[in-house]
XYZ file of C-alpha atoms in Angstrom:
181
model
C 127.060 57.195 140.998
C 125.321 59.768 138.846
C 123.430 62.839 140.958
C 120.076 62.685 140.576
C 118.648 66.077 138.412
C 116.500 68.533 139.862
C 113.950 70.490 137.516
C 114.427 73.477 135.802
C 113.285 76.873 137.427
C 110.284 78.639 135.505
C 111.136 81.189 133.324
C 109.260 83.931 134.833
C 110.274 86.470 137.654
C 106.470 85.811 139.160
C 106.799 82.077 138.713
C 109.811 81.958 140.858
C 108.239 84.152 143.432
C 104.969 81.702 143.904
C 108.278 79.080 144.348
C 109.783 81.558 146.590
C 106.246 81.997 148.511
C 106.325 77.940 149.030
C 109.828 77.703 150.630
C 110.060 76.396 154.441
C 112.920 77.239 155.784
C 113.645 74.623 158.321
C 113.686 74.569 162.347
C 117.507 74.115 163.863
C 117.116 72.220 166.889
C 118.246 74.416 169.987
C 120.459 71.107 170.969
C 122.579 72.066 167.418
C 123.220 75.389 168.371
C 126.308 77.434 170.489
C 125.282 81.015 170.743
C 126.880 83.870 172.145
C 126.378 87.869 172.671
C 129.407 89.835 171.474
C 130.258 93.370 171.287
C 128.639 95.167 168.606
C 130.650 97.550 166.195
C 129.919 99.718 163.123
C 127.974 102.778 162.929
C 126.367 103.733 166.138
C 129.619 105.075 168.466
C 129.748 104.152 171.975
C 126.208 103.251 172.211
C 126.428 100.129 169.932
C 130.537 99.625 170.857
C 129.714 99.158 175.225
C 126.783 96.520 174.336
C 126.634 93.066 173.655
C 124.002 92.655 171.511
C 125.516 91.155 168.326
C 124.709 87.358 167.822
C 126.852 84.597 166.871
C 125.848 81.549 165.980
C 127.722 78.193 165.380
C 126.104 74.980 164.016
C 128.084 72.409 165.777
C 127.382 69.385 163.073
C 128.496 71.915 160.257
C 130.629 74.081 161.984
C 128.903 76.726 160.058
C 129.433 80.367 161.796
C 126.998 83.253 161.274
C 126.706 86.496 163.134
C 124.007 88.988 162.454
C 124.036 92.547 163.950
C 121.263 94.383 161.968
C 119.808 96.125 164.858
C 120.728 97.285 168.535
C 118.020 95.163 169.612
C 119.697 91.341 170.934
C 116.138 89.741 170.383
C 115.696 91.040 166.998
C 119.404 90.194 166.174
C 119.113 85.998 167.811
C 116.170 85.719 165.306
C 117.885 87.231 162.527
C 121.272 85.523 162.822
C 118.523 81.854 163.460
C 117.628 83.171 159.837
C 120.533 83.883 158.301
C 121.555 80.186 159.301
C 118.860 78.370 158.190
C 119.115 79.951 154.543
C 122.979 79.075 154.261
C 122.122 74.723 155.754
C 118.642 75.104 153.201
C 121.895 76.165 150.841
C 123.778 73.457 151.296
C 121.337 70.927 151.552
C 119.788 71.726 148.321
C 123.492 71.716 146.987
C 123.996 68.360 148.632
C 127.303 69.131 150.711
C 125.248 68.439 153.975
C 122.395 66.377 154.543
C 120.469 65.786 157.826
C 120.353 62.152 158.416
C 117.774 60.474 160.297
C 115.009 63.181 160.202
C 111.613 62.232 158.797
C 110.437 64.528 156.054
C 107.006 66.293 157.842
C 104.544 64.598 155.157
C 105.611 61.429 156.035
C 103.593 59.376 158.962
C 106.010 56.644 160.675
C 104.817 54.214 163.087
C 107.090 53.597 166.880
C 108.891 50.778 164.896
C 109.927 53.236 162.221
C 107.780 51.381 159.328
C 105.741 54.101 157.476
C 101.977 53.790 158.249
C 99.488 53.205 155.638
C 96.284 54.710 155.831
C 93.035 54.334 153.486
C 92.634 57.267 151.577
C 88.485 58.113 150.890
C 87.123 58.597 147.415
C 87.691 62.173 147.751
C 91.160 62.054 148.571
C 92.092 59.777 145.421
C 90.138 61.636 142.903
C 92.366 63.896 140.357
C 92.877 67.103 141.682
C 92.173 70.014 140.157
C 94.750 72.067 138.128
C 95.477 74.943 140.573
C 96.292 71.451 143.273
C 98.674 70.065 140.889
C 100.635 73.333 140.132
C 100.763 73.920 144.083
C 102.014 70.483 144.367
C 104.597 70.574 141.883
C 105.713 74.266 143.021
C 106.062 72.286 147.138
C 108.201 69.754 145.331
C 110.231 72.096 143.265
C 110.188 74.651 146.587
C 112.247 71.709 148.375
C 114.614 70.603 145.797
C 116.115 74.312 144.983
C 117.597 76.540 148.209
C 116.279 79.937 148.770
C 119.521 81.477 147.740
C 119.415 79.345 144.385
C 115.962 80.942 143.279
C 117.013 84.340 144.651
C 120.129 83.700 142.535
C 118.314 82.945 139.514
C 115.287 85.797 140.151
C 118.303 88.270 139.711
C 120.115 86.828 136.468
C 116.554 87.035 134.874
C 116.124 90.429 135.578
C 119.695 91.269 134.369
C 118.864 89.163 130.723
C 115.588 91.227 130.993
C 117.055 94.953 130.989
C 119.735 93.884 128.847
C 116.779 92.592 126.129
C 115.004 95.949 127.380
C 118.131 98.001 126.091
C 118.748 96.284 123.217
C 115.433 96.692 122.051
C 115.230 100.315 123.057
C 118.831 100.620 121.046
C 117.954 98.828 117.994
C 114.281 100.319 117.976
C 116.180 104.493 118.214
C 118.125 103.400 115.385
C 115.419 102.674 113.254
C 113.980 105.728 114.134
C 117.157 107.848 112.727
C 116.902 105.702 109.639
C 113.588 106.786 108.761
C 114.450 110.827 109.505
């Protein structure tokens, strides 16, 4: 069975930061989680070393491990480390080595017997919508079919073929220049 294609990223660094804007990075249910408070380490000397304020996380369906330490502060570290984790499951998600079974997308209205509902839309609702709707639309769909990491990933290989063009340019342009002296 053939994988079904995503779409292409845009082409532009601002493009993919309005698709970066649109991501939602997921809620992990408290239920999925095993966290503890460990013993800090790094820069800091005994200060950081006698607390416990680093966070580990495990996500028991995934067995998926984080810990985060950025600060000294535990609160600032839980919600850092709930981050981290929710980046790395929108990862694999989007590269389809986990999916979450069972969970309703949010659009989506479902009735108690689990049928979708049907509503009657009003004129309004089913006229065409405007440009600016439809590009917001298809930047939510694209949002949710490519991780975080993926468009970060992609963000920074344009901006390497960018200087690279920049340098070639800049290269090819000075030798001109010594051509004509």
């Amino acid at each position: 069975m053939a994988e079904p294609s995503r779409p292409q990223l845009p082409g532009s660094i601002k493009k993919l930061n309005r698709l970066l804007g649109r991501q939602k990075l997921g809620e992990i249910p408290e239920h999925e989680l095993k966290e503890q408070f460990v013993r800090g380490s790094g820069p800091g000397g005994q200060a950081i070393n006698k607390t416990s304020s680093s966070v580990s996380l495990i996500h028991l369906p995934t067995g998926v491990r984080v810990q985060a330490q950025p600060t000294r502060s535990r609160e600032a570290n839980r919600k850092a480390a709930r981050r981290i984790l929710a980046e790395k499951l929108d990862l694999m998600i989007a590269v389809g080595s986990w999916s979450r079974e069972g969970q309703a997308k949010p659009d989506s209205v479902v009735a108690g017997d689990g049928s979708p509902l049907s509503s009657a839309k009003s004129e309004a609702e089913t006229s065409v919508p405007s440009r600016k709707e439809s590009r917001r639309a298809e930047e939510v769909a694209m949002a949710e079919q490519w991780s975080r990491q993926e468009i970060l990933w992609e963000k920074e290989r344009r901006r390497k073929a960018n200087r690279a063009k920049k340098s070639k340019r800049k290269k090819r342009d000075g030798e001109a220049d010594e051509d004509d002296a």
